[in-house]
mmCIF file of C-alpha atoms in Angstrom:
data_model
loop_
_atom_site.group_PDB
_atom_site.id
_atom_site.type_symbol
_atom_site.label_atom_id
_atom_site.label_comp_id
_atom_site.label_asym_id
_atom_site.label_seq_id
_atom_site.Cartn_x
_atom_site.Cartn_y
_atom_site.Cartn_z
ATOM 1 C CA UNK A 7 0.000 0.000 0.000
ATOM 2 C CA UNK A 8 1.367 3.377 -0.994
ATOM 3 C CA UNK A 9 1.483 6.175 1.586
ATOM 4 C CA UNK A 10 -0.477 9.338 0.923
ATOM 5 C CA UNK A 11 1.501 12.582 0.937
ATOM 6 C CA UNK A 12 -0.077 15.988 0.938
ATOM 7 C CA UNK A 13 0.636 19.596 1.802
ATOM 8 C CA UNK A 14 -1.865 22.257 2.745
ATOM 9 C CA UNK A 15 -0.653 25.863 2.874
ATOM 10 C CA UNK A 16 -2.287 28.618 4.872
ATOM 11 C CA UNK A 17 -1.502 32.013 6.345
ATOM 12 C CA UNK A 18 -3.412 33.566 9.208
ATOM 13 C CA UNK A 19 -2.995 36.421 11.681
ATOM 14 C CA UNK A 20 -4.337 36.853 15.189
ATOM 15 C CA UNK A 21 -4.289 40.264 16.891
ATOM 16 C CA UNK A 22 -4.568 41.472 20.468
ATOM 17 C CA UNK A 23 -3.953 44.777 22.231
ATOM 18 C CA UNK A 24 -2.553 44.632 25.762
ATOM 19 C CA UNK A 25 -2.666 47.435 28.311
ATOM 20 C CA UNK A 26 1.077 47.236 29.024
ATOM 21 C CA UNK A 27 4.167 48.637 27.272
ATOM 22 C CA UNK A 28 5.944 46.651 24.541
ATOM 23 C CA UNK A 29 8.996 45.804 26.726
ATOM 24 C CA UNK A 30 6.690 43.955 29.160
ATOM 25 C CA UNK A 31 5.069 41.959 26.326
ATOM 26 C CA UNK A 32 8.477 41.187 24.816
ATOM 27 C CA UNK A 33 9.773 40.021 28.219
ATOM 28 C CA UNK A 34 6.820 37.640 28.596
ATOM 29 C CA UNK A 35 7.761 36.084 25.260
ATOM 30 C CA UNK A 36 11.547 36.002 25.693
ATOM 31 C CA UNK A 37 11.671 34.554 29.238
ATOM 32 C CA UNK A 38 11.051 30.771 29.282
ATOM 33 C CA UNK A 39 9.853 30.874 32.915
ATOM 34 C CA UNK A 40 7.253 33.487 31.986
ATOM 35 C CA UNK A 41 6.210 31.523 28.896
ATOM 36 C CA UNK A 42 5.585 28.427 30.991
ATOM 37 C CA UNK A 43 3.038 30.452 32.962
ATOM 38 C CA UNK A 44 0.944 31.617 30.003
ATOM 39 C CA UNK A 45 1.540 29.236 27.088
ATOM 40 C CA UNK A 46 -0.302 26.217 28.505
ATOM 41 C CA UNK A 47 -3.827 26.108 27.116
ATOM 42 C CA UNK A 48 -6.523 24.047 28.788
ATOM 43 C CA UNK A 49 -6.700 21.557 31.591
ATOM 44 C CA UNK A 50 -4.069 18.821 31.826
ATOM 45 C CA UNK A 51 -1.830 20.703 29.372
ATOM 46 C CA UNK A 52 1.847 20.496 30.320
ATOM 47 C CA UNK A 53 4.876 22.038 28.642
ATOM 48 C CA UNK A 54 8.571 21.420 29.197
ATOM 49 C CA UNK A 55 11.502 23.016 27.429
ATOM 50 C CA UNK A 56 14.461 20.866 26.480
ATOM 51 C CA UNK A 57 16.189 23.835 24.880
ATOM 52 C CA UNK A 58 15.600 27.587 25.028
ATOM 53 C CA UNK A 59 18.189 29.806 23.393
ATOM 54 C CA UNK A 60 16.429 33.109 22.726
ATOM 55 C CA UNK A 61 18.767 34.725 20.190
ATOM 56 C CA UNK A 62 18.954 34.889 16.414
ATOM 57 C CA UNK A 63 20.010 31.401 15.326
ATOM 58 C CA UNK A 64 19.059 29.925 18.712
ATOM 59 C CA UNK A 65 16.766 26.937 19.128
ATOM 60 C CA UNK A 66 13.672 26.554 21.227
ATOM 61 C CA UNK A 67 12.429 23.009 21.731
ATOM 62 C CA UNK A 68 9.263 22.459 23.728
ATOM 63 C CA UNK A 69 7.461 19.232 24.496
ATOM 64 C CA UNK A 70 3.828 19.237 25.489
ATOM 65 C CA UNK A 71 0.811 17.045 25.901
ATOM 66 C CA UNK A 72 -2.833 17.321 26.804
ATOM 67 C CA UNK A 73 -2.889 14.796 29.661
ATOM 68 C CA UNK A 74 -2.728 11.816 27.318
ATOM 69 C CA UNK A 75 0.164 9.625 26.260
ATOM 70 C CA UNK A 76 0.429 11.688 23.058
ATOM 71 C CA UNK A 77 3.445 13.983 22.870
ATOM 72 C CA UNK A 78 3.840 17.036 20.691
ATOM 73 C CA UNK A 79 7.218 18.642 20.030
ATOM 74 C CA UNK A 80 7.762 22.136 18.634
ATOM 75 C CA UNK A 81 11.316 22.591 17.352
ATOM 76 C CA UNK A 82 11.945 26.252 16.550
ATOM 77 C CA UNK A 83 14.840 28.332 15.286
ATOM 78 C CA UNK A 84 14.824 32.082 15.858
ATOM 79 C CA UNK A 85 15.354 33.853 12.543
ATOM 80 C CA UNK A 86 15.089 37.483 13.655
ATOM 81 C CA UNK A 87 14.659 39.321 16.958
ATOM 82 C CA UNK A 88 14.284 43.069 17.383
ATOM 83 C CA UNK A 89 13.936 43.832 21.089
ATOM 84 C CA UNK A 90 10.451 45.064 22.020
ATOM 85 C CA UNK A 91 9.316 45.069 18.345
ATOM 86 C CA UNK A 92 9.581 41.734 16.522
ATOM 87 C CA UNK A 93 10.259 38.007 16.895
ATOM 88 C CA UNK A 94 10.432 35.682 13.881
ATOM 89 C CA UNK A 95 10.948 31.946 14.136
ATOM 90 C CA UNK A 96 10.609 28.910 11.920
ATOM 91 C CA UNK A 97 9.408 25.696 13.505
ATOM 92 C CA UNK A 98 8.283 22.165 12.903
ATOM 93 C CA UNK A 99 5.595 20.445 14.931
ATOM 94 C CA UNK A 100 5.687 16.709 15.527
ATOM 95 C CA UNK A 101 3.089 14.437 17.073
ATOM 96 C CA UNK A 102 4.434 11.193 18.531
ATOM 97 C CA UNK A 103 7.615 11.649 16.462
ATOM 98 C CA UNK A 104 5.686 12.190 13.187
ATOM 99 C CA UNK A 105 6.226 15.624 11.646
ATOM 100 C CA UNK A 106 2.809 17.224 11.101
ATOM 101 C CA UNK A 107 3.614 20.804 10.084
ATOM 102 C CA UNK A 108 6.252 23.378 9.308
ATOM 103 C CA UNK A 109 5.700 27.095 9.931
ATOM 104 C CA UNK A 110 7.169 30.555 9.806
ATOM 105 C CA UNK A 111 5.795 32.764 12.588
ATOM 106 C CA UNK A 112 6.147 36.534 12.972
ATOM 107 C CA UNK A 113 5.231 38.312 16.195
ATOM 108 C CA UNK A 114 4.954 42.073 15.731
ATOM 109 C CA UNK A 115 4.748 44.399 18.745
ATOM 110 C CA UNK A 116 3.555 47.948 18.051
ATOM 111 C CA UNK A 117 3.273 50.594 20.780
ATOM 112 C CA UNK A 118 -0.169 52.229 20.735
ATOM 113 C CA UNK A 119 -1.901 54.689 23.046
ATOM 114 C CA UNK A 120 -3.623 51.793 24.870
ATOM 115 C CA UNK A 121 -0.368 49.823 25.359
ATOM 116 C CA UNK A 122 0.911 47.313 22.815
ATOM 117 C CA UNK A 123 -0.774 45.921 19.710
ATOM 118 C CA UNK A 124 0.407 42.380 18.958
ATOM 119 C CA UNK A 125 -0.017 40.601 15.635
ATOM 120 C CA UNK A 126 0.969 36.954 15.324
ATOM 121 C CA UNK A 127 1.142 35.832 11.706
ATOM 122 C CA UNK A 128 1.734 32.186 10.904
ATOM 123 C CA UNK A 129 2.533 30.816 7.464
ATOM 124 C CA UNK A 130 1.922 27.109 7.901
ATOM 125 C CA UNK A 131 2.298 23.992 5.804
ATOM 126 C CA UNK A 132 0.256 21.064 7.109
ATOM 127 C CA UNK A 133 1.919 17.786 6.216
ATOM 128 C CA UNK A 134 -0.025 14.677 5.200
ATOM 129 C CA UNK A 135 -3.217 15.767 6.982
ATOM 130 C CA UNK A 136 -1.491 15.575 10.371
ATOM 131 C CA UNK A 137 -2.896 18.854 11.718
ATOM 132 C CA UNK A 138 -5.624 21.379 10.960
ATOM 133 C CA UNK A 139 -5.208 25.114 10.439
ATOM 134 C CA UNK A 140 -8.216 25.813 12.679
ATOM 135 C CA UNK A 141 -6.562 23.864 15.529
ATOM 136 C CA UNK A 142 -3.436 25.994 15.232
ATOM 137 C CA UNK A 143 -5.483 29.202 15.060
ATOM 138 C CA UNK A 144 -7.469 28.214 18.150
ATOM 139 C CA UNK A 145 -4.295 27.261 20.012
ATOM 140 C CA UNK A 146 -2.543 30.548 19.266
ATOM 141 C CA UNK A 147 -5.694 32.570 20.066
ATOM 142 C CA UNK A 148 -5.969 30.743 23.393
ATOM 143 C CA UNK A 149 -2.321 31.425 24.176
ATOM 144 C CA UNK A 150 -2.738 35.130 23.373
ATOM 145 C CA UNK A 151 -5.791 35.306 25.635
ATOM 146 C CA UNK A 152 -3.785 33.710 28.433
ATOM 147 C CA UNK A 153 -0.888 36.085 27.739
ATOM 148 C CA UNK A 154 -3.363 38.927 28.315
ATOM 149 C CA UNK A 155 -4.383 37.468 31.682
ATOM 150 C CA UNK A 156 -0.722 36.941 32.612
ATOM 151 C CA UNK A 157 0.155 40.539 31.690
ATOM 152 C CA UNK A 158 -2.798 41.757 33.772
ATOM 153 C CA UNK A 159 -1.341 39.938 36.775
ATOM 154 C CA UNK A 160 -3.917 37.167 36.869
ATOM 155 C CA UNK A 161 -3.016 33.566 37.641
ATOM 156 C CA UNK A 162 -3.073 31.557 34.419
ATOM 157 C CA UNK A 163 -3.565 27.839 34.087
#
């Protein structure tokens, strides 16, 4: 039996405005201890970092699961970082050691009168039907909502 191979390309953006200055938003993204507090989405969601080298050319490897035996791994490489303004990284997502997507993500931070406007744009290629764009959109939207609660000083998780 021959394996099916497919690619599905999509680009989406999710926006939020936070009532804090850009350096505070940037710090929440660049500090792995802070990220552990707001990145987890949903009950029984756990994240561990096996590598976190926040610099251009550095790698960020996170392992996470949703309380099941399934493991997801995001293996990222930082392509560009402009303090308090921009973070760009390329990453692959694997599920139980099977690569399911490859993405380029841009996080733009723009100071506005209300605080900081954040736009996360992801250019994603779904591999062999292993993921869904709407799952990734929902996951990132949930993370950005939790980032908002974290920045407001609320307990997240």
